[in-house]
PDB file of C-alpha atoms in Angstrom:
ATOM      1  CA  LEU H   1     -10.159  11.464 -21.516  1.00  0.00           C
ATOM      2  CA  ILE H   2      -8.767   8.065 -22.276  1.00  0.00           C
ATOM      3  CA  TYR H   3      -6.492   8.115 -19.192  1.00  0.00           C
ATOM      4  CA  ARG H   4      -9.694   9.019 -16.932  1.00  0.00           C
ATOM      5  CA  VAL H   5     -12.082   6.437 -18.444  1.00  0.00           C
ATOM      6  CA  THR H   6      -9.427   3.719 -18.101  1.00  0.00           C
ATOM      7  CA  TRP H   7      -8.339   4.779 -14.592  1.00  0.00           C
ATOM      8  CA  ASP H   8     -11.926   5.331 -12.980  1.00  0.00           C
ATOM      9  CA  THR H   9     -12.869   1.826 -14.359  1.00  0.00           C
ATOM     10  CA  TYR H  10     -10.014   0.437 -12.537  1.00  0.00           C
ATOM     11  CA  CYS H  11     -10.573   2.314  -9.547  1.00  0.00           C
ATOM     12  CA  ILE H  12     -14.154   0.816  -9.088  1.00  0.00           C
ATOM     13  CA  TYR H  13     -12.814  -2.736  -9.903  1.00  0.00           C
ATOM     14  CA  SER H  14     -10.019  -2.087  -7.125  1.00  0.00           C
ATOM     15  CA  ILE H  15     -12.464  -0.916  -4.768  1.00  0.00           C
ATOM     16  CA  VAL H  16     -14.678  -4.113  -4.601  1.00  0.00           C
ATOM     17  CA  GLU H  17     -12.246  -6.801  -5.662  1.00  0.00           C
ATOM     18  CA  LYS H  18      -9.110  -5.481  -3.876  1.00  0.00           C
ATOM     19  CA  GLY H  19     -10.561  -3.611  -1.176  1.00  0.00           C
ATOM     20  CA  LEU H  20     -14.119  -4.578   0.294  1.00  0.00           C
ATOM     21  CA  VAL H  21     -13.619  -8.417  -0.187  1.00  0.00           C
ATOM     22  CA  PRO H  22      -9.970  -8.411   1.557  1.00  0.00           C
ATOM     23  CA  ALA H  23     -11.341  -6.097   4.198  1.00  0.00           C
ATOM     24  CA  LEU H  24     -13.919  -8.448   5.293  1.00  0.00           C
ATOM     25  CA  THR H  25     -11.682 -11.712   4.911  1.00  0.00           C
ATOM     26  CA  ALA H  26      -8.890  -9.618   7.151  1.00  0.00           C
ATOM     27  CA  ALA H  27     -11.432  -8.622   9.825  1.00  0.00           C
ATOM     28  CA  ILE H  28     -12.754 -12.374  10.193  1.00  0.00           C
ATOM     29  CA  THR H  29      -9.308 -13.701  10.443  1.00  0.00           C
ATOM     30  CA  LEU H  30      -8.058 -11.029  12.973  1.00  0.00           C
ATOM     31  CA  LEU H  31     -11.194 -11.768  15.171  1.00  0.00           C
ATOM     32  CA  SER H  32     -11.193 -15.748  14.947  1.00  0.00           C
ATOM     33  CA  VAL H  33      -7.542 -15.919  15.311  1.00  0.00           C
ATOM     34  CA  THR H  34      -7.233 -13.512  18.325  1.00  0.00           C
ATOM     35  CA  ALA H  35     -10.237 -15.439  20.030  1.00  0.00           C
ATOM     36  CA  ILE H  36      -8.349 -18.602  19.561  1.00  0.00           C
ATOM     37  CA  MET H  37      -4.957 -17.164  20.966  1.00  0.00           C
ATOM     38  CA  TRP H  38      -7.048 -15.580  23.779  1.00  0.00           C
ATOM     39  CA  SER H  39      -8.345 -19.042  24.629  1.00  0.00           C
ATOM     40  CA  LYS H  40      -4.870 -20.539  24.783  1.00  0.00           C
ATOM     41  CA  ASP H  41      -2.926 -17.710  26.560  1.00  0.00           C
ATOM     42  CA  PHE H  42      -4.018 -14.359  27.640  1.00  0.00           C
ATOM     43  CA  LEU H  43      -0.402 -12.865  27.928  1.00  0.00           C
ATOM     44  CA  VAL H  44       0.868 -14.050  24.756  1.00  0.00           C
ATOM     45  CA  THR H  45      -2.296 -12.606  22.929  1.00  0.00           C
ATOM     46  CA  MET H  46      -1.757  -9.240  24.310  1.00  0.00           C
ATOM     47  CA  ALA H  47       1.848  -9.077  23.248  1.00  0.00           C
ATOM     48  CA  ALA H  48       0.949  -9.945  19.879  1.00  0.00           C
ATOM     49  CA  LEU H  49      -2.007  -7.303  19.945  1.00  0.00           C
ATOM     50  CA  SER H  50       0.642  -4.676  21.286  1.00  0.00           C
ATOM     51  CA  VAL H  51       1.702  -3.931  17.912  1.00  0.00           C
ATOM     52  CA  ALA H  52      -1.721  -3.278  16.512  1.00  0.00           C
ATOM     53  CA  LEU H  53      -1.981   0.374  18.021  1.00  0.00           C
ATOM     54  CA  PRO H  54       1.161   1.654  16.991  1.00  0.00           C
ATOM     55  CA  LEU H  55       0.699   0.187  13.704  1.00  0.00           C
ATOM     56  CA  MET H  56      -2.714   1.749  13.191  1.00  0.00           C
ATOM     57  CA  LEU H  57      -1.484   5.109  14.388  1.00  0.00           C
ATOM     58  CA  TYR H  58       1.357   4.849  11.767  1.00  0.00           C
ATOM     59  CA  VAL H  59      -0.914   3.673   8.957  1.00  0.00           C
ATOM     60  CA  ARG H  60      -3.271   6.365   9.842  1.00  0.00           C
ATOM     61  CA  ARG H  61      -0.451   9.291   9.861  1.00  0.00           C
ATOM     62  CA  LEU H  62       0.871   7.899   6.583  1.00  0.00           C
ATOM     63  CA  GLY H  63      -2.552   7.879   4.902  1.00  0.00           C
ATOM     64  CA  ARG H  64      -2.640  11.473   3.763  1.00  0.00           C
ATOM     65  CA  PRO H  65       0.858  11.738   2.400  1.00  0.00           C
ATOM     66  CA  LEU H  66       0.595   8.534   0.508  1.00  0.00           C
ATOM     67  CA  THR H  67      -2.951   9.252  -0.923  1.00  0.00           C
ATOM     68  CA  SER H  68      -1.540  12.858  -2.012  1.00  0.00           C
ATOM     69  CA  GLN H  69       1.345  11.595  -3.433  1.00  0.00           C
ATOM     70  CA  SER H  70      -0.560   8.959  -5.336  1.00  0.00           C
ATOM     71  CA  LEU H  71      -2.930  11.473  -6.673  1.00  0.00           C
ATOM     72  CA  ARG H  72       0.144  13.795  -7.947  1.00  0.00           C
ATOM     73  CA  LEU H  73       1.190  10.551  -9.640  1.00  0.00           C
ATOM     74  CA  HIS H  74      -2.031   9.952 -11.183  1.00  0.00           C
ATOM     75  CA  GLU H  75      -2.144  13.633 -12.639  1.00  0.00           C
ATOM     76  CA  ARG H  76       1.337  13.301 -13.925  1.00  0.00           C
ATOM     77  CA  GLU H  77       0.509  10.200 -15.641  1.00  0.00           C
ATOM     78  CA  SER H  78      -2.686  11.858 -17.291  1.00  0.00           C
ATOM     79  CA  ALA H  79      -0.650  14.709 -18.368  1.00  0.00           C
ATOM     80  CA  VAL H  80       1.718  12.560 -20.353  1.00  0.00           C
ATOM     81  CA  THR H  81      -1.169  10.775 -21.731  1.00  0.00           C
ATOM     82  CA  THR H  82      -2.720  14.113 -22.665  1.00  0.00           C
ATOM     83  CA  ARG H  83       0.598  15.080 -24.379  1.00  0.00           C
ATOM     84  CA  VAL H  84       0.297  11.695 -26.465  1.00  0.00           C
ATOM     85  CA  GLU H  85      -2.983  11.956 -27.343  1.00  0.00           C
ATOM     86  CA  GLU H  86      -2.374  15.735 -28.557  1.00  0.00           C
ATOM     87  CA  ALA H  87       0.622  14.790 -30.729  1.00  0.00           C
ATOM     88  CA  LEU H  88      -1.447  12.078 -32.171  1.00  0.00           C
ATOM     89  CA  ARG H  89      -4.341  14.451 -33.076  1.00  0.00           C
ATOM     90  CA  GLY H  90      -2.281  17.249 -34.494  1.00  0.00           C
ATOM     91  CA  HIS H  91       0.566  15.352 -35.868  1.00  0.00           C
ATOM     92  CA  GLU H  92       0.244  16.887 -39.247  1.00  0.00           C
ATOM     93  CA  THR H  93      -0.290  20.590 -37.697  1.00  0.00           C
ATOM     94  CA  ILE H  94       2.829  20.110 -35.471  1.00  0.00           C
ATOM     95  CA  ARG H  95       4.843  18.669 -38.679  1.00  0.00           C
ATOM     96  CA  ILE H  96       3.712  21.495 -41.105  1.00  0.00           C
ATOM     97  CA  TYR H  97       4.371  24.517 -38.525  1.00  0.00           C
ATOM     98  CA  GLY H  98       7.905  23.000 -37.398  1.00  0.00           C
ATOM     99  CA  ARG H  99       6.527  22.673 -33.685  1.00  0.00           C
ATOM    100  CA  ILE H 100       7.826  19.171 -33.451  1.00  0.00           C
ATOM    101  CA  PHE H 101      10.570  20.348 -30.951  1.00  0.00           C
ATOM    102  CA  ASP H 102       8.037  22.158 -28.810  1.00  0.00           C
ATOM    103  CA  SER H 103       5.953  19.133 -28.680  1.00  0.00           C
ATOM    104  CA  MET H 104       8.859  16.790 -27.875  1.00  0.00           C
ATOM    105  CA  ARG H 105       9.846  19.282 -25.141  1.00  0.00           C
ATOM    106  CA  SER H 106       6.338  19.212 -23.637  1.00  0.00           C
ATOM    107  CA  PHE H 107       6.291  15.520 -23.682  1.00  0.00           C
ATOM    108  CA  ALA H 108       9.669  14.993 -22.078  1.00  0.00           C
ATOM    109  CA  THR H 109       8.763  17.451 -19.264  1.00  0.00           C
ATOM    110  CA  SER H 110       5.598  15.569 -18.644  1.00  0.00           C
ATOM    111  CA  ALA H 111       7.308  12.220 -18.878  1.00  0.00           C
ATOM    112  CA  HIS H 112       9.911  13.655 -16.471  1.00  0.00           C
ATOM    113  CA  ASP H 113       7.425  14.920 -13.910  1.00  0.00           C
ATOM    114  CA  SER H 114       5.632  11.500 -14.129  1.00  0.00           C
ATOM    115  CA  ARG H 115       8.695   9.356 -13.463  1.00  0.00           C
ATOM    116  CA  THR H 116       9.697  11.879 -10.465  1.00  0.00           C
ATOM    117  CA  ALA H 117       6.430  11.559  -8.918  1.00  0.00           C
ATOM    118  CA  ASN H 118       6.485   7.539  -9.310  1.00  0.00           C
ATOM    119  CA  LEU H 119       9.913   7.469  -7.690  1.00  0.00           C
ATOM    120  CA  SER H 120       8.647   9.651  -4.717  1.00  0.00           C
ATOM    121  CA  LEU H 121       5.745   7.396  -4.338  1.00  0.00           C
ATOM    122  CA  THR H 122       7.796   4.326  -4.607  1.00  0.00           C
ATOM    123  CA  LEU H 123      10.275   5.441  -2.120  1.00  0.00           C
ATOM    124  CA  MET H 124       7.440   6.581   0.247  1.00  0.00           C
ATOM    125  CA  GLU H 125       5.756   3.040  -0.067  1.00  0.00           C
ATOM    126  CA  SER H 126       9.241   1.357   0.523  1.00  0.00           C
ATOM    127  CA  VAL H 127      10.131   3.177   3.502  1.00  0.00           C
ATOM    128  CA  ALA H 128       6.564   2.733   5.048  1.00  0.00           C
ATOM    129  CA  GLY H 129       6.750  -1.026   4.353  1.00  0.00           C
ATOM    130  CA  ALA H 130      10.111  -1.512   6.102  1.00  0.00           C
ATOM    131  CA  ILE H 131       8.707   0.477   9.061  1.00  0.00           C
ATOM    132  CA  ILE H 132       5.590  -1.926   9.374  1.00  0.00           C
ATOM    133  CA  GLU H 133       7.710  -4.809   8.796  1.00  0.00           C
ATOM    134  CA  LEU H 134       9.851  -3.662  11.800  1.00  0.00           C
ATOM    135  CA  LEU H 135       6.772  -3.126  13.939  1.00  0.00           C
ATOM    136  CA  LEU H 136       5.602  -6.651  13.218  1.00  0.00           C
ATOM    137  CA  ALA H 137       8.959  -8.280  13.781  1.00  0.00           C
ATOM    138  CA  ALA H 138       8.957  -6.416  17.327  1.00  0.00           C
ATOM    139  CA  GLY H 139       5.589  -8.039  17.966  1.00  0.00           C
ATOM    140  CA  THR H 140       6.747 -11.416  16.919  1.00  0.00           C
ATOM    141  CA  ALA H 141       9.992 -11.161  19.154  1.00  0.00           C
ATOM    142  CA  ALA H 142       7.771  -9.949  21.897  1.00  0.00           C
ATOM    143  CA  VAL H 143       5.596 -13.083  21.491  1.00  0.00           C
ATOM    144  CA  ALA H 144       8.482 -15.532  21.276  1.00  0.00           C
ATOM    145  CA  CYS H 145       9.897 -14.266  24.507  1.00  0.00           C
ATOM    146  CA  ILE H 146       6.974 -14.331  26.370  1.00  0.00           C
ATOM    147  CA  ALA H 147       5.893 -17.790  25.220  1.00  0.00           C
ATOM    148  CA  ALA H 148       9.377 -19.089  26.082  1.00  0.00           C
ATOM    149  CA  ARG H 149       9.141 -17.751  29.704  1.00  0.00           C
ATOM    150  CA  ARG H 150       5.642 -19.370  29.683  1.00  0.00           C
ATOM    151  CA  VAL H 151       7.095 -22.840  28.766  1.00  0.00           C
ATOM    152  CA  MET H 152       9.891 -22.318  31.366  1.00  0.00           C
ATOM    153  CA  GLN H 153       7.021 -21.705  33.907  1.00  0.00           C
ATOM    154  CA  GLY H 154       5.247 -24.835  32.784  1.00  0.00           C
ATOM    155  CA  ASP H 155       2.095 -22.803  31.558  1.00  0.00           C
ATOM    156  CA  LEU H 156       2.828 -23.790  27.953  1.00  0.00           C
ATOM    157  CA  THR H 157       4.238 -26.643  25.930  1.00  0.00           C
ATOM    158  CA  ALA H 158       6.522 -26.355  23.192  1.00  0.00           C
ATOM    159  CA  GLY H 159       3.484 -27.388  20.996  1.00  0.00           C
ATOM    160  CA  ASP H 160       1.769 -24.612  22.329  1.00  0.00           C
ATOM    161  CA  VAL H 161       4.481 -22.041  21.167  1.00  0.00           C
ATOM    162  CA  VAL H 162       4.799 -23.495  17.667  1.00  0.00           C
ATOM    163  CA  LEU H 163       0.813 -23.259  17.559  1.00  0.00           C
ATOM    164  CA  LEU H 164       0.950 -19.617  18.975  1.00  0.00           C
ATOM    165  CA  MET H 165       3.684 -18.366  16.738  1.00  0.00           C
ATOM    166  CA  SER H 166       1.598 -19.506  13.464  1.00  0.00           C
ATOM    167  CA  TYR H 167      -1.232 -18.121  14.991  1.00  0.00           C
ATOM    168  CA  VAL H 168       0.751 -14.699  15.214  1.00  0.00           C
ATOM    169  CA  ALA H 169       1.746 -15.099  11.606  1.00  0.00           C
ATOM    170  CA  MET H 170      -1.918 -15.515  10.795  1.00  0.00           C
ATOM    171  CA  LEU H 171      -2.993 -12.594  12.874  1.00  0.00           C
ATOM    172  CA  TYR H 172      -0.304 -10.258  11.258  1.00  0.00           C
ATOM    173  CA  ARG H 173      -0.792 -11.462   7.934  1.00  0.00           C
ATOM    174  CA  PRO H 174      -4.084  -8.970   7.227  1.00  0.00           C
ATOM    175  CA  LEU H 175      -2.250  -6.280   8.737  1.00  0.00           C
TER     176      LEU H 175
END
């Protein structure tokens, strides 16, 4: 019960503070930076946005496994908290009837399951983060190559390339 109340309160806070506000800010940033880049150079803008579709598909594909792994972790953490609550509530009963070792085994099992779920989620998030970073690096490299070619053709200046690369960084930040 304690875990559920604490976690549910945190979830509401997270949705508002860490979900809605950043999503709105990211959408505004993406639209405005894309419009500015588009006005500067269409081809460079398209190269920068070419990463968006594979990235969205990957994130969408990854959403379910991450959510289920996260729920599994929270269930395991809830089980650990429940074991602690039970031990604290029934401390005298456990001690009197000599069930201390059963209680310790139950807690150790719950803690092990929680740690395993936590490590699995951390590994999944780390691999996902690395793949996302590779996609963004590929997009940045494509922009740099196309912008360099446009400079050699005389369509862009070196200052334009610096500006566009900073816009790419701004564009990819919310992603």
